[in-house]
Short mmCIF file of C-alpha atoms and ligand atoms in Angstrom, two decimals:
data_model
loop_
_atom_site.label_atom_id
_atom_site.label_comp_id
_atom_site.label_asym_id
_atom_site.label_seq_id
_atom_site.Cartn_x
_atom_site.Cartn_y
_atom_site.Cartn_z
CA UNK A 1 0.00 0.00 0.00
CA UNK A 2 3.02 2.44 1.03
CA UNK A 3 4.22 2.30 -2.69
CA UNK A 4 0.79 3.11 -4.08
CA UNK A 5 1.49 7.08 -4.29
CA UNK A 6 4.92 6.62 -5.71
CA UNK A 7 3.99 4.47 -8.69
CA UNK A 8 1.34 6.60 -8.82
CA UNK A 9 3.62 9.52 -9.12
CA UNK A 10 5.61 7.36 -11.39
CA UNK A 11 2.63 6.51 -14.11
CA UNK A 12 1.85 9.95 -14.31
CA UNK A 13 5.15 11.16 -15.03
CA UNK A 14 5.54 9.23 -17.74
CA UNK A 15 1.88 9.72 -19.22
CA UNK A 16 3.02 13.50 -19.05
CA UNK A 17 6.27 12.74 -20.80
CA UNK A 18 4.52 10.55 -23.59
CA UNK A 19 1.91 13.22 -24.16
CA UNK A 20 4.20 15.99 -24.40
CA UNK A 21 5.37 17.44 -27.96
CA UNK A 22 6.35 20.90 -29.11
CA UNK A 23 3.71 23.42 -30.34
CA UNK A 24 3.01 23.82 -33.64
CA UNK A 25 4.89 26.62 -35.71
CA UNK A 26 2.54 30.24 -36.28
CA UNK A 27 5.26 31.24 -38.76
CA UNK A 28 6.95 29.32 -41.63
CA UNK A 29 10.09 29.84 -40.00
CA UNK A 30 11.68 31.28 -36.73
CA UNK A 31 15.73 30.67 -36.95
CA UNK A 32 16.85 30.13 -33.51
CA UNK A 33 19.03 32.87 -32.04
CA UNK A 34 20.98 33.68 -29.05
CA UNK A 35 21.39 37.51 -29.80
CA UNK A 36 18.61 38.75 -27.77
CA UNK A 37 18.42 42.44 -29.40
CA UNK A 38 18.11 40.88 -32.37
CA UNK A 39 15.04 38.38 -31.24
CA UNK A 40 11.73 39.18 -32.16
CA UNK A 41 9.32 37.07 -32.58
CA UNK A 42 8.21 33.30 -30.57
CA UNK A 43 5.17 32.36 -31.57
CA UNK A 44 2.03 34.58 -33.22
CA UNK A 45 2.07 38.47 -32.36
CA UNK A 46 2.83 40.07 -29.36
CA UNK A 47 -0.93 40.89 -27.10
CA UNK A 48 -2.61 44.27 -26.81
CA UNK A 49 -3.06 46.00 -23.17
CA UNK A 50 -5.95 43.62 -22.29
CA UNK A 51 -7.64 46.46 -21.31
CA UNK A 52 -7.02 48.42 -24.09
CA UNK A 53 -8.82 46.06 -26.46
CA UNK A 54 -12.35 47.24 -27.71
CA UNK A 55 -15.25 45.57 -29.71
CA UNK A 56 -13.79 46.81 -33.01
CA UNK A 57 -10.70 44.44 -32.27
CA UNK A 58 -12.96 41.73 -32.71
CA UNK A 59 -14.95 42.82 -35.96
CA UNK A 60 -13.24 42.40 -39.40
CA UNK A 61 -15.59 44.00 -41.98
CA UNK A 62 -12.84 42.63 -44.72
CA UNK A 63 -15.14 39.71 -45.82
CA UNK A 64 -17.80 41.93 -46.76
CA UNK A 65 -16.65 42.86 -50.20
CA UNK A 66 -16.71 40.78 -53.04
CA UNK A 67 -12.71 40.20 -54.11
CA UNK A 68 -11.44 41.15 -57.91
CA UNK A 69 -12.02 37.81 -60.29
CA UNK A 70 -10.65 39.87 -63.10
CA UNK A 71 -7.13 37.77 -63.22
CA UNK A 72 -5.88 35.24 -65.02
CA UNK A 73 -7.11 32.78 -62.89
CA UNK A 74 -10.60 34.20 -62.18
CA UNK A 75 -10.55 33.43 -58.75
CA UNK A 76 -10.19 35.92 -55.06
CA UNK A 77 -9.36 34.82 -51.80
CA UNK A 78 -9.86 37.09 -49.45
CA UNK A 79 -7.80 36.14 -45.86
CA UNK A 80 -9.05 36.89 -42.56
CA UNK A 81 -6.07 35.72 -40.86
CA UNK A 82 -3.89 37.02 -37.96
CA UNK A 83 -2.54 39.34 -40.17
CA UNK A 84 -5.79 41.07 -41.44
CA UNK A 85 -7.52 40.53 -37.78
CA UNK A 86 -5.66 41.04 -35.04
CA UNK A 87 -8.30 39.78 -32.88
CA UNK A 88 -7.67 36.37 -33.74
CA UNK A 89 -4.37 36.19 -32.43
CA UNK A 90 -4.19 33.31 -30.12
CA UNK A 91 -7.42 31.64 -30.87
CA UNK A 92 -6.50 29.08 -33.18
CA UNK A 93 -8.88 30.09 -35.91
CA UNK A 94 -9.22 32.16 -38.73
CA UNK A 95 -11.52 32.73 -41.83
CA UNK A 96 -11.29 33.46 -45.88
CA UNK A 97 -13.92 34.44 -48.52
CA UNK A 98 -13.16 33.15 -51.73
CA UNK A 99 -14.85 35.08 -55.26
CA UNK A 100 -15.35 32.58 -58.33
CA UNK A 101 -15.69 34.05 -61.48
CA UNK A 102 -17.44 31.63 -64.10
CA UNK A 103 -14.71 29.03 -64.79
CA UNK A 104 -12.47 30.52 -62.06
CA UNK A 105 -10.12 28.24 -60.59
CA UNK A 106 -8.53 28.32 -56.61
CA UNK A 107 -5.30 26.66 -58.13
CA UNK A 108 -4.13 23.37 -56.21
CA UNK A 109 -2.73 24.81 -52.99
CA UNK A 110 -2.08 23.24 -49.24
CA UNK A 111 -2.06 25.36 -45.81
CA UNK A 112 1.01 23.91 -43.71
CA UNK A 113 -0.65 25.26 -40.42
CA UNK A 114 -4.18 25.00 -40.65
CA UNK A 115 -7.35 22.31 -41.67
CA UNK A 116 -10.37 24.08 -43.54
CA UNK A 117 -13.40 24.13 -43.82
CA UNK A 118 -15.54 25.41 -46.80
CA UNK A 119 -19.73 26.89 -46.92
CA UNK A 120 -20.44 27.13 -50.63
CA UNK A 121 -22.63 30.69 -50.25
CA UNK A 122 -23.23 30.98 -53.97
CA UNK A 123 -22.71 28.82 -57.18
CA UNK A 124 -21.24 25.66 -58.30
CA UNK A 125 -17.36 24.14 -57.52
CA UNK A 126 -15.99 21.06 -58.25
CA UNK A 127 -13.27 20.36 -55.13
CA UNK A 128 -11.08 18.18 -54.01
CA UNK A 129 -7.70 17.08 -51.97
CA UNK A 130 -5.14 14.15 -52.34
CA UNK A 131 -4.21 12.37 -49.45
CA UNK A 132 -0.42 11.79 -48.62
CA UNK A 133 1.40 8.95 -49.91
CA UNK A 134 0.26 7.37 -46.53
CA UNK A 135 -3.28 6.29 -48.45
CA UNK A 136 -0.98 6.53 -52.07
CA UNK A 137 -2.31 10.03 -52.98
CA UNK A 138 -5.84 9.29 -53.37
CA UNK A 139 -7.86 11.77 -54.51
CA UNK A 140 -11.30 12.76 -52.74
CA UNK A 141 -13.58 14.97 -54.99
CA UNK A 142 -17.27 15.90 -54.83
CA UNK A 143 -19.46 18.51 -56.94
CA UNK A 144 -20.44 21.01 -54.19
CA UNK A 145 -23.95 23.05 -54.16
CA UNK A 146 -24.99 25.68 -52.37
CA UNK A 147 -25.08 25.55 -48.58
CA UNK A 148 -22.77 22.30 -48.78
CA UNK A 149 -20.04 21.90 -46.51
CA UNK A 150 -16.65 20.46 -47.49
CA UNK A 151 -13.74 19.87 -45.23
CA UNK A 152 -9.64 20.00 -46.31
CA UNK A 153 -7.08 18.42 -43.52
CA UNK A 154 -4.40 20.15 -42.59
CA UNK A 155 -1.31 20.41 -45.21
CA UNK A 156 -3.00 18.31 -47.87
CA UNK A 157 -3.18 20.06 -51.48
CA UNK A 158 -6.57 20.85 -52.76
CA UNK A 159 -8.34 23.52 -54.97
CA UNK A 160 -11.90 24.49 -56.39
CA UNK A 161 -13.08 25.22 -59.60
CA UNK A 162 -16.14 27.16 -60.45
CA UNK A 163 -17.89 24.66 -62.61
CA UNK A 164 -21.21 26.77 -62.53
CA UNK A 165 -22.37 29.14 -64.99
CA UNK A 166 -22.62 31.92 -62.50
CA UNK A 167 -20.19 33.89 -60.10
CA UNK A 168 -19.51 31.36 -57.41
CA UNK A 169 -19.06 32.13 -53.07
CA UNK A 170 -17.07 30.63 -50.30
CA UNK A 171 -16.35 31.38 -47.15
CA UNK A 172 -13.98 28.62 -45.26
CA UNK A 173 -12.80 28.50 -41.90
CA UNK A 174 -9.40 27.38 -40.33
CA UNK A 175 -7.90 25.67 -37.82
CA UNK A 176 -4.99 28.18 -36.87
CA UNK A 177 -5.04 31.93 -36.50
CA UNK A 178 -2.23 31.66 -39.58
CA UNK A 179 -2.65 29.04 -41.83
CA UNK A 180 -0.73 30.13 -44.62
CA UNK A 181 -1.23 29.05 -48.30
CA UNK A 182 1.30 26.88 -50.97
CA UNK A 183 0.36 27.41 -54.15
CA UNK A 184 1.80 24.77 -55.13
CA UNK A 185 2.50 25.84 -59.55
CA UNK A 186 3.39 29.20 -57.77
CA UNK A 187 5.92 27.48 -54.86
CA UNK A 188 7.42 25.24 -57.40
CA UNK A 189 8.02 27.05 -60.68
CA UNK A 190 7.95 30.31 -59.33
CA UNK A 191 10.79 30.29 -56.61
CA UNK A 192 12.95 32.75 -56.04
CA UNK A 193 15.59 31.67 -56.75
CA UNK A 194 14.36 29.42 -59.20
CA UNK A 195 14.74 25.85 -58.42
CA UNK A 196 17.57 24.07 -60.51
CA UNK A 197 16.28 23.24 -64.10
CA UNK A 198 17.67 19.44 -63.08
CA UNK A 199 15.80 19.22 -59.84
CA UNK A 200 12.51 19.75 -61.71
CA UNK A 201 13.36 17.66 -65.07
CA UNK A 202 13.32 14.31 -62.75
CA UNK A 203 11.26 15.48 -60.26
CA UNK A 204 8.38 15.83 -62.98
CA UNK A 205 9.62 13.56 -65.67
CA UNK A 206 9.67 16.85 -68.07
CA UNK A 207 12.26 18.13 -70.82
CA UNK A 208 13.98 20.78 -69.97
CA UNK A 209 12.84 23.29 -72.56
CA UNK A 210 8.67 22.49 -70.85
CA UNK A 211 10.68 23.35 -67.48
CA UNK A 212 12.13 26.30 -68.65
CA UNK A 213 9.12 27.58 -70.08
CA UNK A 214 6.75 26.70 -67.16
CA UNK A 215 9.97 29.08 -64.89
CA UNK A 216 9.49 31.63 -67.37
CA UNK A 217 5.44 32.33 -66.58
CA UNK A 218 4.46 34.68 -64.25
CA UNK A 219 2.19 32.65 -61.63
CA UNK A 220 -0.45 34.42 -60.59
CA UNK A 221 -1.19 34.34 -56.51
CA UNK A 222 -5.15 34.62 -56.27
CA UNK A 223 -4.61 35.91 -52.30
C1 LIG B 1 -8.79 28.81 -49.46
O1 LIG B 1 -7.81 28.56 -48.93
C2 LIG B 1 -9.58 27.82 -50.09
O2 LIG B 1 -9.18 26.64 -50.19
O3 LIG B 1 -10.66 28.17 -50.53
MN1 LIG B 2 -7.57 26.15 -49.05
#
């Protein structure tokens, strides 16, 4: 019986050590440094006065405008995020609004930080996502209506295209105050520095002239 509060002691120790792992990143990357006059940011955004905050730091009115389709991919998003609404900081969520025109495309993209979810408001889209090659890349698609629902885990790619005749609307939801956006065409054959010509030949089993030409497009980012 004596021993009964030390293993107990014990068996939660080590529940707490298996449970433990390090938060996830807010930022795509925060370089370690020892040089504290030259360290600025942890994690997220540093926190208003508490008692300096207001209602208005918890309204964004950005959503309320339709975003510009007129682009060459004929498609808006429009980010709440940490960035645009400060009020989010710390919460864990976030939203978008995303403008189809007819045809308009939200090219394949991933968000490393965040899962989504997406209301169709108005329209037509066709979307989907491809798992990793944990289920070998297979690739979930449905035709979504009005008032459907669909839902996009965290760092898979996935896009929607407007498949309507009509303007299309989406608003989506996320799972992280900053869930940032790949566009994957964009991250790929629009680095900067461009990626080496070889890297991408064998990478995508493509000549090098299609490789050089797909480096030499401007790629559009819709947000
Ligand atoms: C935005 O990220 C979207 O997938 O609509
Ligand atoms: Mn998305």
């Amino acid at each position: 019986m004596k021993f009964l509060p030390i293993s107990f002691f014990i068996l939660a120790l080590a529940t707490a050590i298996a449970l433990a792992y390090d938060p996830s990143p807010l930022q795509d990357i925060c370089v370690a440094t020892n040089n504290l006059d030259s360290g600025v940011f942890v994690n997220g955004r540093f926190c208003k006065d508490p008692n300096q905050a207001t209602a208005d730091d918890f309204l964004f009115m950005g959503l309320r405008n339709p975003g510009n389709t007129a682009n060459p991919l004929g498609s808006k998003v429009t980010p709440a995020f940490v960035n645009q609404f400060p009020g989010v900081n710390t919460l864990g969520v976030s939203m978008a609004r995303i403008d189809f025109a007819p045809g308009g495309l939200n090219p394949p993209h991933l968000h490393p930080r965040g899962s989504e979810v997406q209301f169709v408001a108005e329209g037509m889209l066709l979307a989907g996502f491809v798992t990793s090659n944990q289920l070998n890349n297979t690739f979930f698609t449905k035709v979504l209506y009005k008032g459907d629902v669909f839902a996009f885990p965290i760092g898979l790619i996935h896009f929607q295209l407007n498949i309507g005749n009509t303007y299309a609307l989406a608003f989506s939801s996320f799972s992280s105050q900053n869930p940032g956006i790949i566009t994957v065409a964009n991250a790929v054959f629009g680095a900067k520095p461009p990626i080496s010509v070889d890297v991408l030949t064998k990478a995508f089993q493509l000549d090098k002239k299609v490789v050089d030409y797909l480096q030499a497009q401007f790629w559009y980012d819709n947000n």
